[in-house]
PDB file of C-alpha atoms in Angstrom:
ATOM      1  CA  MET A1450      -0.001   0.138  -0.348  1.00  0.00           C
ATOM      2  CA  ASP A1451       1.720   3.166  -1.142  1.00  0.00           C
ATOM      3  CA  PHE A1452       2.308   5.994   1.301  1.00  0.00           C
ATOM      4  CA  ILE A1453      -0.047   9.295   0.045  1.00  0.00           C
ATOM      5  CA  ASP A1454       1.601  12.543   1.544  1.00  0.00           C
ATOM      6  CA  TYR A1455      -1.656  14.495   2.319  1.00  0.00           C
ATOM      7  CA  TYR A1456       0.277  17.416   2.975  1.00  0.00           C
ATOM      8  CA  LYS A1457       2.041  17.387  -0.093  1.00  0.00           C
ATOM      9  CA  VAL A1458      -1.176  16.718  -2.350  1.00  0.00           C
ATOM     10  CA  LEU A1459      -2.683  19.923  -0.430  1.00  0.00           C
ATOM     11  CA  GLY A1460       1.058  21.946  -0.965  1.00  0.00           C
ATOM     12  CA  VAL A1461       0.732  23.040   2.314  1.00  0.00           C
ATOM     13  CA  ASP A1462       3.466  22.421   5.400  1.00  0.00           C
ATOM     14  CA  LYS A1463       3.413  19.816   8.374  1.00  0.00           C
ATOM     15  CA  LYS A1464       2.490  22.900  10.781  1.00  0.00           C
ATOM     16  CA  ALA A1465      -0.555  24.271   8.588  1.00  0.00           C
ATOM     17  CA  SER A1466      -3.402  25.749  10.794  1.00  0.00           C
ATOM     18  CA  THR A1467      -6.593  24.136   9.917  1.00  0.00           C
ATOM     19  CA  ASP A1468      -7.713  27.777   7.833  1.00  0.00           C
ATOM     20  CA  GLN A1469      -4.501  27.318   5.759  1.00  0.00           C
ATOM     21  CA  ILE A1470      -5.313  24.018   4.869  1.00  0.00           C
ATOM     22  CA  LYS A1471      -9.015  24.914   4.117  1.00  0.00           C
ATOM     23  CA  LYS A1472      -8.126  27.177   1.908  1.00  0.00           C
ATOM     24  CA  ALA A1473      -5.230  25.015   0.008  1.00  0.00           C
ATOM     25  CA  TYR A1474      -8.333  22.639  -0.590  1.00  0.00           C
ATOM     26  CA  ARG A1475     -10.916  25.331  -1.680  1.00  0.00           C
ATOM     27  CA  LYS A1476      -8.189  26.251  -4.703  1.00  0.00           C
ATOM     28  CA  LEU A1477      -7.648  23.162  -5.607  1.00  0.00           C
ATOM     29  CA  ALA A1478     -11.001  21.680  -5.872  1.00  0.00           C
ATOM     30  CA  ARG A1479     -11.751  24.097  -8.116  1.00  0.00           C
ATOM     31  CA  LYS A1480      -8.974  23.818  -9.701  1.00  0.00           C
ATOM     32  CA  TYR A1481      -9.513  20.158 -10.251  1.00  0.00           C
ATOM     33  CA  HIS A1482     -13.257  19.770 -10.031  1.00  0.00           C
ATOM     34  CA  PRO A1483     -14.766  17.603 -13.174  1.00  0.00           C
ATOM     35  CA  ASP A1484     -17.102  20.338 -14.179  1.00  0.00           C
ATOM     36  CA  LEU A1485     -14.082  22.709 -15.529  1.00  0.00           C
ATOM     37  CA  ASN A1486     -12.296  19.749 -16.757  1.00  0.00           C
ATOM     38  CA  PRO A1487     -14.469  17.256 -18.749  1.00  0.00           C
ATOM     39  CA  ASN A1488     -13.396  14.005 -19.916  1.00  0.00           C
ATOM     40  CA  ASP A1489      -9.885  14.723 -17.806  1.00  0.00           C
ATOM     41  CA  LYS A1490      -9.136  11.587 -15.988  1.00  0.00           C
ATOM     42  CA  GLU A1491      -5.992  12.956 -14.318  1.00  0.00           C
ATOM     43  CA  ALA A1492      -7.679  16.201 -13.490  1.00  0.00           C
ATOM     44  CA  GLU A1493     -10.673  13.569 -11.808  1.00  0.00           C
ATOM     45  CA  GLN A1494      -8.199  11.825  -9.901  1.00  0.00           C
ATOM     46  CA  ASN A1495      -5.936  14.824  -8.618  1.00  0.00           C
ATOM     47  CA  PHE A1496      -9.874  15.905  -7.629  1.00  0.00           C
ATOM     48  CA  LYS A1497     -10.178  12.937  -5.770  1.00  0.00           C
ATOM     49  CA  ARG A1498      -6.970  12.960  -3.877  1.00  0.00           C
ATOM     50  CA  VAL A1499      -6.996  16.468  -3.073  1.00  0.00           C
ATOM     51  CA  ASN A1500     -10.815  15.531  -1.190  1.00  0.00           C
ATOM     52  CA  GLU A1501      -9.108  12.911   0.527  1.00  0.00           C
ATOM     53  CA  ALA A1502      -6.269  14.576   1.947  1.00  0.00           C
ATOM     54  CA  ASN A1503      -8.283  17.117   2.988  1.00  0.00           C
ATOM     55  CA  GLU A1504     -10.453  14.625   4.710  1.00  0.00           C
ATOM     56  CA  VAL A1505      -7.951  13.491   6.810  1.00  0.00           C
ATOM     57  CA  LEU A1506      -5.935  17.135   7.208  1.00  0.00           C
ATOM     58  CA  SER A1507      -9.094  18.997   8.372  1.00  0.00           C
ATOM     59  CA  ASP A1508      -9.982  16.847  11.217  1.00  0.00           C
ATOM     60  CA  PRO A1509      -8.045  16.749  13.942  1.00  0.00           C
ATOM     61  CA  GLU A1510      -8.565  13.761  15.194  1.00  0.00           C
ATOM     62  CA  LYS A1511      -7.805  11.744  12.049  1.00  0.00           C
ATOM     63  CA  ARG A1512      -4.598  13.938  11.445  1.00  0.00           C
ATOM     64  CA  LYS A1513      -3.192  13.246  14.736  1.00  0.00           C
ATOM     65  CA  LYS A1514      -3.388   9.631  13.584  1.00  0.00           C
ATOM     66  CA  TYR A1515      -2.185  10.535  10.217  1.00  0.00           C
ATOM     67  CA  ASP A1516       0.542  11.953  11.273  1.00  0.00           C
ATOM     68  CA  GLU A1517       1.354   9.388  14.181  1.00  0.00           C
ATOM     69  CA  TYR A1518       1.154   6.186  12.005  1.00  0.00           C
ATOM     70  CA  GLY A1519       1.184   7.809   8.357  1.00  0.00           C
ATOM     71  CA  LYS A1520      -1.037   5.419   6.003  1.00  0.00           C
ATOM     72  CA  ASP A1521      -1.266   3.060   8.551  1.00  0.00           C
ATOM     73  CA  TRP A1522      -3.442   6.046  10.933  1.00  0.00           C
ATOM     74  CA  GLN A1523      -6.588   4.665   9.936  1.00  0.00           C
ATOM     75  CA  HIS A1524      -5.992   1.692  12.480  1.00  0.00           C
ATOM     76  CA  ALA A1525      -4.202   3.332  15.369  1.00  0.00           C
ATOM     77  CA  GLU A1526      -6.720   2.312  17.781  1.00  0.00           C
ATOM     78  CA  GLU A1527      -6.568  -1.345  17.157  1.00  0.00           C
ATOM     79  CA  PHE A1528      -2.516  -0.829  16.855  1.00  0.00           C
ATOM     80  CA  GLU A1529      -2.827   1.118  20.736  1.00  0.00           C
ATOM     81  CA  LYS A1530      -5.439  -1.859  21.767  1.00  0.00           C
ATOM     82  CA  ALA A1531      -2.941  -4.769  20.771  1.00  0.00           C
ATOM     83  CA  LYS A1532      -0.095  -3.011  21.945  1.00  0.00           C
ATOM     84  CA  ARG A1533      -1.759  -2.685  25.507  1.00  0.00           C
ATOM     85  CA  SER A1534      -3.057  -6.417  25.851  1.00  0.00           C
ATOM     86  CA  ARG A1535       1.000  -7.178  24.696  1.00  0.00           C
ATOM     87  CA  ALA A1536       2.467  -5.145  27.554  1.00  0.00           C
ATOM     88  CA  GLN A1537      -0.207  -6.653  29.939  1.00  0.00           C
ATOM     89  CA  GLN A1538      -0.045 -10.312  29.037  1.00  0.00           C
ATOM     90  CA  GLY A1539       2.915 -10.776  26.983  1.00  0.00           C
ATOM     91  CA  ARG A1540       3.786 -12.252  23.476  1.00  0.00           C
ATOM     92  CA  GLY A1541       1.521 -15.069  24.127  1.00  0.00           C
ATOM     93  CA  ARG A1542      -1.584 -13.112  23.550  1.00  0.00           C
ATOM     94  CA  ASP A1543      -4.211 -14.689  21.004  1.00  0.00           C
ATOM     95  CA  TYR A1544      -5.109 -11.566  19.160  1.00  0.00           C
ATOM     96  CA  SER A1545      -7.977 -13.875  16.769  1.00  0.00           C
ATOM     97  CA  ASP A1546     -10.444 -12.142  18.497  1.00  0.00           C
ATOM     98  CA  TYR A1547      -9.386  -8.350  16.901  1.00  0.00           C
ATOM     99  CA  THR A1548     -10.327  -7.250  13.976  1.00  0.00           C
ATOM    100  CA  TYR A1549      -8.497  -4.989  11.008  1.00  0.00           C
ATOM    101  CA  SER A1550      -8.996  -3.075   8.531  1.00  0.00           C
ATOM    102  CA  SER A1551      -6.791  -3.574   5.526  1.00  0.00           C
ATOM    103  CA  GLY A1552      -6.583  -4.288   2.065  1.00  0.00           C
ATOM    104  CA  GLY A1553      -4.136  -6.136  -0.712  1.00  0.00           C
ATOM    105  CA  SER A1554      -1.902  -8.681  -0.057  1.00  0.00           C
ATOM    106  CA  ASP A1555       0.203  -9.594   2.928  1.00  0.00           C
ATOM    107  CA  GLN A1556       3.090  -7.778   1.082  1.00  0.00           C
ATOM    108  CA  ASP A1557       0.746  -4.202   1.796  1.00  0.00           C
ATOM    109  CA  PHE A1558       1.279  -4.327   5.472  1.00  0.00           C
ATOM    110  CA  SER A1559       3.569  -2.212   6.746  1.00  0.00           C
ATOM    111  CA  ASP A1560       6.456  -2.383   8.802  1.00  0.00           C
ATOM    112  CA  PHE A1561       5.350  -1.011  11.405  1.00  0.00           C
ATOM    113  CA  PHE A1562       2.581  -3.322  11.739  1.00  0.00           C
ATOM    114  CA  GLU A1563       4.727  -6.454  11.177  1.00  0.00           C
ATOM    115  CA  SER A1564       7.260  -5.436  13.967  1.00  0.00           C
ATOM    116  CA  MET A1565       4.039  -4.949  15.965  1.00  0.00           C
ATOM    117  CA  PHE A1566       2.869  -8.665  15.446  1.00  0.00           C
ATOM    118  CA  GLY A1567       5.648 -10.021  15.069  1.00  0.00           C
ATOM    119  CA  GLY A1568       5.159 -10.958  11.416  1.00  0.00           C
ATOM    120  CA  GLY A1569       1.443 -10.446  11.629  1.00  0.00           C
ATOM    121  CA  ALA A1570       1.571 -10.472   7.761  1.00  0.00           C
ATOM    122  CA  SER A1571       1.661 -14.337   8.099  1.00  0.00           C
ATOM    123  CA  GLY A1572      -2.064 -14.640   9.074  1.00  0.00           C
ATOM    124  CA  PHE A1573      -0.952 -16.782  12.077  1.00  0.00           C
ATOM    125  CA  GLY A1574      -1.255 -15.662  16.270  1.00  0.00           C
ATOM    126  CA  THR A1575       1.847 -16.583  18.542  1.00  0.00           C
ATOM    127  CA  ARG A1576      -0.245 -19.754  19.368  1.00  0.00           C
ATOM    128  CA  GLY A1577      -0.853 -20.455  15.890  1.00  0.00           C
ATOM    129  CA  GLN A1578      -4.100 -18.711  16.054  1.00  0.00           C
ATOM    130  CA  ARG A1579      -5.561 -17.248  12.375  1.00  0.00           C
ATOM    131  CA  VAL A1580      -5.398 -13.827  13.045  1.00  0.00           C
ATOM    132  CA  ARG A1581      -9.108 -12.174  11.063  1.00  0.00           C
ATOM    133  CA  PHE A1582      -8.821  -8.699   9.466  1.00  0.00           C
ATOM    134  CA  ARG A1583     -11.524  -6.793   8.372  1.00  0.00           C
ATOM    135  CA  GLY A1584     -11.644  -5.811   4.492  1.00  0.00           C
ATOM    136  CA  GLN A1585     -10.335  -2.138   3.937  1.00  0.00           C
ATOM    137  CA  ASP A1586     -13.316   0.586   3.383  1.00  0.00           C
ATOM    138  CA  TYR A1587     -13.706   1.705  -0.140  1.00  0.00           C
ATOM    139  CA  ASN A1588     -14.340   5.444  -1.246  1.00  0.00           C
ATOM    140  CA  ALA A1589     -16.091   6.531  -4.418  1.00  0.00           C
ATOM    141  CA  GLN A1590     -17.509   9.199  -6.293  1.00  0.00           C
ATOM    142  CA  LEU A1591     -20.418   9.295  -7.919  1.00  0.00           C
ATOM    143  CA  GLN A1592     -21.255  12.410 -10.327  1.00  0.00           C
ATOM    144  CA  LEU A1593     -24.548  13.248 -11.537  1.00  0.00           C
ATOM    145  CA  SER A1594     -26.764  16.271 -12.519  1.00  0.00           C
ATOM    146  CA  LEU A1595     -29.514  18.034 -10.720  1.00  0.00           C
ATOM    147  CA  MET A1596     -32.178  16.348 -12.928  1.00  0.00           C
ATOM    148  CA  ASP A1597     -30.788  13.081 -12.238  1.00  0.00           C
ATOM    149  CA  VAL A1598     -31.647  13.206  -8.631  1.00  0.00           C
ATOM    150  CA  TYR A1599     -34.918  14.909  -9.332  1.00  0.00           C
ATOM    151  CA  THR A1600     -36.850  11.390  -9.645  1.00  0.00           C
ATOM    152  CA  THR A1601     -35.496   7.928  -7.571  1.00  0.00           C
ATOM    153  CA  GLN A1602     -33.305   6.428  -9.540  1.00  0.00           C
ATOM    154  CA  LYS A1603     -31.154   2.720 -10.125  1.00  0.00           C
ATOM    155  CA  GLN A1604     -27.929   2.348 -11.196  1.00  0.00           C
ATOM    156  CA  THR A1605     -25.516  -0.193 -11.322  1.00  0.00           C
ATOM    157  CA  LEU A1606     -21.769   0.236 -10.394  1.00  0.00           C
ATOM    158  CA  THR A1607     -19.045  -2.137 -10.344  1.00  0.00           C
ATOM    159  CA  VAL A1608     -16.693  -2.486  -7.652  1.00  0.00           C
ATOM    160  CA  ASN A1609     -13.814  -4.781  -7.322  1.00  0.00           C
ATOM    161  CA  GLY A1610     -15.634  -7.386  -9.938  1.00  0.00           C
ATOM    162  CA  LYS A1611     -18.776  -7.375  -8.303  1.00  0.00           C
ATOM    163  CA  ASN A1612     -22.232  -5.434  -9.938  1.00  0.00           C
ATOM    164  CA  ILE A1613     -23.803  -3.133  -6.988  1.00  0.00           C
ATOM    165  CA  ARG A1614     -27.708  -2.362  -7.540  1.00  0.00           C
ATOM    166  CA  LEU A1615     -27.576   0.907  -5.791  1.00  0.00           C
ATOM    167  CA  THR A1616     -31.043   2.472  -5.677  1.00  0.00           C
ATOM    168  CA  ILE A1617     -30.316   6.965  -5.350  1.00  0.00           C
ATOM    169  CA  PRO A1618     -33.332   8.085  -3.438  1.00  0.00           C
ATOM    170  CA  ALA A1619     -34.387  11.274  -5.081  1.00  0.00           C
ATOM    171  CA  GLY A1620     -33.502  14.443  -3.725  1.00  0.00           C
ATOM    172  CA  ILE A1621     -29.835  13.546  -2.558  1.00  0.00           C
ATOM    173  CA  GLU A1622     -27.627  15.918  -1.945  1.00  0.00           C
ATOM    174  CA  ASP A1623     -24.533  17.569  -2.819  1.00  0.00           C
ATOM    175  CA  GLY A1624     -21.539  16.009  -0.903  1.00  0.00           C
ATOM    176  CA  GLN A1625     -23.584  13.624   1.072  1.00  0.00           C
ATOM    177  CA  THR A1626     -22.046  10.237   1.279  1.00  0.00           C
ATOM    178  CA  ILE A1627     -23.809   6.962   1.814  1.00  0.00           C
ATOM    179  CA  LYS A1628     -22.468   3.265   3.545  1.00  0.00           C
ATOM    180  CA  ILE A1629     -23.212   0.223   1.554  1.00  0.00           C
ATOM    181  CA  LYS A1630     -22.256  -2.313   4.365  1.00  0.00           C
ATOM    182  CA  GLY A1631     -19.787  -5.258   3.222  1.00  0.00           C
ATOM    183  CA  HIS A1632     -18.968  -3.955  -0.098  1.00  0.00           C
ATOM    184  CA  GLY A1633     -15.468  -2.824   0.716  1.00  0.00           C
ATOM    185  CA  GLY A1634     -12.457  -4.836   0.078  1.00  0.00           C
ATOM    186  CA  PRO A1635     -12.563  -8.899   1.573  1.00  0.00           C
ATOM    187  CA  GLY A1636     -11.570  -9.521   4.753  1.00  0.00           C
ATOM    188  CA  ILE A1637      -8.587 -11.707   5.406  1.00  0.00           C
ATOM    189  CA  GLU A1638      -8.333 -14.951   7.415  1.00  0.00           C
ATOM    190  CA  GLY A1639     -12.393 -15.010   7.409  1.00  0.00           C
ATOM    191  CA  GLY A1640     -12.393 -11.632   8.537  1.00  0.00           C
ATOM    192  CA  PRO A1641     -15.298  -8.790   7.892  1.00  0.00           C
ATOM    193  CA  ALA A1642     -15.585  -7.118   4.138  1.00  0.00           C
ATOM    194  CA  GLY A1643     -15.113  -3.570   4.382  1.00  0.00           C
ATOM    195  CA  ASP A1644     -17.736  -1.066   3.811  1.00  0.00           C
ATOM    196  CA  LEU A1645     -18.030   1.057   0.362  1.00  0.00           C
ATOM    197  CA  TYR A1646     -18.791   4.451   0.860  1.00  0.00           C
ATOM    198  CA  ILE A1647     -20.032   6.964  -2.386  1.00  0.00           C
ATOM    199  CA  THR A1648     -19.902  10.301  -2.036  1.00  0.00           C
ATOM    200  CA  PHE A1649     -22.428  12.113  -4.740  1.00  0.00           C
ATOM    201  CA  SER A1650     -21.439  14.920  -6.312  1.00  0.00           C
ATOM    202  CA  ILE A1651     -23.981  17.000  -8.015  1.00  0.00           C
ATOM    203  CA  ALA A1652     -23.566  19.770 -10.903  1.00  0.00           C
ATOM    204  CA  ASN A1653     -26.397  22.072 -10.958  1.00  0.00           C
ATOM    205  CA  ASN A1654     -26.585  22.675 -14.450  1.00  0.00           C
ATOM    206  CA  THR A1655     -29.691  25.069 -14.275  1.00  0.00           C
ATOM    207  CA  PRO A1656     -30.912  28.625 -13.790  1.00  0.00           C
ATOM    208  CA  PHE A1657     -32.500  27.073 -10.131  1.00  0.00           C
ATOM    209  CA  LYS A1658     -30.395  27.791  -6.917  1.00  0.00           C
ATOM    210  CA  ARG A1659     -30.850  24.358  -4.359  1.00  0.00           C
ATOM    211  CA  ASP A1660     -30.767  24.986  -0.421  1.00  0.00           C
ATOM    212  CA  GLY A1661     -32.062  21.615   0.368  1.00  0.00           C
ATOM    213  CA  ALA A1662     -35.542  21.045  -0.750  1.00  0.00           C
ATOM    214  CA  ASN A1663     -36.358  25.046  -1.627  1.00  0.00           C
ATOM    215  CA  LEU A1664     -35.431  26.359  -5.088  1.00  0.00           C
ATOM    216  CA  TYR A1665     -34.577  29.732  -5.277  1.00  0.00           C
ATOM    217  CA  LYS A1666     -34.892  32.406  -8.909  1.00  0.00           C
ATOM    218  CA  THR A1667     -34.946  35.389 -10.324  1.00  0.00           C
ATOM    219  CA  VAL A1668     -37.332  35.841 -13.121  1.00  0.00           C
ATOM    220  CA  GLN A1669     -37.132  39.458 -14.754  1.00  0.00           C
ATOM    221  CA  ILE A1670     -40.910  41.332 -15.584  1.00  0.00           C
ATOM    222  CA  PRO A1671     -41.449  44.188 -18.032  1.00  0.00           C
ATOM    223  CA  LEU A1672     -42.262  48.237 -15.991  1.00  0.00           C
ATOM    224  CA  VAL A1673     -45.196  47.746 -17.465  1.00  0.00           C
ATOM    225  CA  LYS A1674     -46.310  44.948 -15.372  1.00  0.00           C
ATOM    226  CA  ALA A1675     -44.940  46.009 -12.232  1.00  0.00           C
ATOM    227  CA  VAL A1676     -46.992  49.325 -12.540  1.00  0.00           C
ATOM    228  CA  LEU A1677     -49.918  47.753 -14.186  1.00  0.00           C
ATOM    229  CA  GLY A1678     -49.987  44.403 -13.460  1.00  0.00           C
ATOM    230  CA  GLY A1679     -50.948  40.987 -15.681  1.00  0.00           C
ATOM    231  CA  ASP A1680     -49.881  38.094 -16.439  1.00  0.00           C
ATOM    232  CA  ILE A1681     -46.588  36.469 -16.878  1.00  0.00           C
ATOM    233  CA  GLN A1682     -44.992  32.920 -17.492  1.00  0.00           C
ATOM    234  CA  VAL A1683     -42.480  31.524 -15.464  1.00  0.00           C
ATOM    235  CA  ASP A1684     -40.215  28.422 -16.026  1.00  0.00           C
ATOM    236  CA  THR A1685     -40.298  25.531 -13.007  1.00  0.00           C
ATOM    237  CA  LEU A1686     -38.402  22.119 -12.963  1.00  0.00           C
ATOM    238  CA  THR A1687     -41.303  20.851 -14.410  1.00  0.00           C
ATOM    239  CA  GLY A1688     -42.356  22.851 -16.969  1.00  0.00           C
ATOM    240  CA  LYS A1689     -43.910  26.782 -16.983  1.00  0.00           C
ATOM    241  CA  VAL A1690     -46.313  27.754 -14.750  1.00  0.00           C
ATOM    242  CA  LYS A1691     -49.131  31.108 -15.137  1.00  0.00           C
ATOM    243  CA  LEU A1692     -48.213  33.633 -12.675  1.00  0.00           C
ATOM    244  CA  LYS A1693     -50.195  36.886 -11.740  1.00  0.00           C
ATOM    245  CA  VAL A1694     -48.650  39.759 -11.120  1.00  0.00           C
ATOM    246  CA  ALA A1695     -50.495  42.556  -8.673  1.00  0.00           C
ATOM    247  CA  PRO A1696     -50.580  46.324 -10.091  1.00  0.00           C
ATOM    248  CA  GLY A1697     -47.914  48.163  -8.363  1.00  0.00           C
ATOM    249  CA  THR A1698     -45.471  45.375  -7.776  1.00  0.00           C
ATOM    250  CA  ASP A1699     -42.427  47.162  -6.026  1.00  0.00           C
ATOM    251  CA  ASN A1700     -38.528  45.443  -7.460  1.00  0.00           C
ATOM    252  CA  GLY A1701     -37.355  43.068  -5.608  1.00  0.00           C
ATOM    253  CA  THR A1702     -41.110  41.353  -4.412  1.00  0.00           C
ATOM    254  CA  LYS A1703     -40.632  37.666  -3.201  1.00  0.00           C
ATOM    255  CA  VAL A1704     -43.592  35.244  -4.099  1.00  0.00           C
ATOM    256  CA  LYS A1705     -43.663  31.673  -3.097  1.00  0.00           C
ATOM    257  CA  LEU A1706     -44.985  28.757  -5.375  1.00  0.00           C
ATOM    258  CA  LYS A1707     -45.517  26.018  -2.846  1.00  0.00           C
ATOM    259  CA  GLY A1708     -44.566  22.382  -3.648  1.00  0.00           C
ATOM    260  CA  LYS A1709     -42.745  23.346  -6.505  1.00  0.00           C
ATOM    261  CA  GLY A1710     -38.749  23.220  -5.325  1.00  0.00           C
ATOM    262  CA  PHE A1711     -37.077  19.470  -5.021  1.00  0.00           C
ATOM    263  CA  PRO A1712     -38.414  16.617  -3.246  1.00  0.00           C
ATOM    264  CA  LYS A1713     -37.126  15.830  -0.282  1.00  0.00           C
ATOM    265  CA  TYR A1714     -34.765  13.216   0.549  1.00  0.00           C
ATOM    266  CA  LYS A1715     -36.536   9.729   1.567  1.00  0.00           C
ATOM    267  CA  LYS A1716     -39.430  11.738   1.369  1.00  0.00           C
ATOM    268  CA  GLU A1717     -41.677   9.775  -1.135  1.00  0.00           C
ATOM    269  CA  GLY A1718     -43.914  12.579  -2.687  1.00  0.00           C
ATOM    270  CA  GLN A1719     -43.002  15.301  -0.560  1.00  0.00           C
ATOM    271  CA  PHE A1720     -41.602  18.603  -2.279  1.00  0.00           C
ATOM    272  CA  GLY A1721     -40.074  21.459  -1.094  1.00  0.00           C
ATOM    273  CA  ASP A1722     -41.499  25.280  -2.206  1.00  0.00           C
ATOM    274  CA  LEU A1723     -39.747  27.176  -5.163  1.00  0.00           C
ATOM    275  CA  TYR A1724     -39.155  31.515  -4.622  1.00  0.00           C
ATOM    276  CA  LEU A1725     -39.161  34.025  -6.603  1.00  0.00           C
ATOM    277  CA  THR A1726     -37.656  36.813  -6.929  1.00  0.00           C
ATOM    278  CA  TYR A1727     -39.137  39.807  -9.343  1.00  0.00           C
ATOM    279  CA  SER A1728     -36.870  41.932 -10.824  1.00  0.00           C
ATOM    280  CA  VAL A1729     -38.137  44.840 -12.510  1.00  0.00           C
ATOM    281  CA  ARG A1730     -36.268  45.415 -15.958  1.00  0.00           C
ATOM    282  CA  ILE A1731     -36.478  49.331 -16.617  1.00  0.00           C
ATOM    283  CA  PRO A1732     -36.542  50.065 -20.339  1.00  0.00           C
ATOM    284  CA  LYS A1733     -33.692  51.460 -22.815  1.00  0.00           C
ATOM    285  CA  ASN A1734     -33.725  52.812 -25.839  1.00  0.00           C
ATOM    286  CA  LEU A1735     -36.802  53.915 -25.543  1.00  0.00           C
ATOM    287  CA  THR A1736     -38.640  56.359 -29.208  1.00  0.00           C
ATOM    288  CA  PRO A1737     -39.406  60.094 -28.334  1.00  0.00           C
ATOM    289  CA  GLU A1738     -43.210  59.221 -28.234  1.00  0.00           C
ATOM    290  CA  GLN A1739     -42.191  57.131 -25.232  1.00  0.00           C
ATOM    291  CA  LYS A1740     -40.112  59.919 -23.214  1.00  0.00           C
ATOM    292  CA  GLN A1741     -42.596  62.413 -23.637  1.00  0.00           C
ATOM    293  CA  LEU A1742     -45.143  59.318 -21.717  1.00  0.00           C
ATOM    294  CA  PHE A1743     -42.420  59.356 -18.990  1.00  0.00           C
ATOM    295  CA  GLU A1744     -42.323  63.405 -19.100  1.00  0.00           C
ATOM    296  CA  SER A1745     -45.952  63.645 -18.841  1.00  0.00           C
ATOM    297  CA  LEU A1746     -45.928  61.617 -15.782  1.00  0.00           C
ATOM    298  CA  GLU A1747     -43.063  63.145 -14.202  1.00  0.00           C
ATOM    299  CA  LYS A1748     -44.924  66.259 -14.743  1.00  0.00           C
ATOM    300  CA  THR A1749     -47.771  65.028 -12.669  1.00  0.00           C
ATOM    301  CA  ASN A1750     -45.635  64.156  -9.691  1.00  0.00           C
ATOM    302  CA  LEU A1751     -46.450  60.718  -9.999  1.00  0.00           C
ATOM    303  CA  GLU A1752     -44.110  58.747  -7.287  1.00  0.00           C
TER     304      GLU A1752
END
């Protein structure tokens, strides 16, 4: 298992503060984001590695383990537990009850791990008992568009040569992570398999801003409609709807369309709301006649 220097990935010093790490992550995430680098496999790999580095270094507890144990940081608790047991009861301790999160062949075990278990990569404890190791957790990113998650859908993913049928509920959030138990790396010596963690990257290519189940959009209306009122048509995610603009509508007026927002996660048939903000469009390039009409209005001291 190759060691990845997360500090080098983010381009920060090992003494970098949390704010410095977050700043470096945001800069690199924008640089390598798939939306800005379509069909660029190298950028995609860099994006995943930057996210992985940030996940570890931005968490004080994970960072502490990483600094101490390097590539074996995820197994720090197992190491500490095993070391305490060995110190208390000597090398005759049976480790068959421990599980360990790891993956790959025997050669993937670090020197630290082997020295601590006395050649533990062989798969046997000091009494000849087989040591069970938990399989490695897998992390994957699934890229979808906003409209992809407007409805519940099924997808088949291939992980480690196995096909996994995945139901993606409507309304799932950008950056949300789900766990599929037992679909990570295989266990060793009868240990349990690891888990698969899927993080969703949802690109919003619509004119709507999403906040949970609610949607927001600015709609321009003509000055005449704002003054005199009238009907307008506005777009929603499911098509156009007709709205009645009240006479004397101010710029910045907000309107709520109940139930026209985004599906609520794991709440079948429930939707958020759509909030519209009216932006009154001021006419430009007036004809002489139109200017004269506005001048007439000005003389009446109309405010």
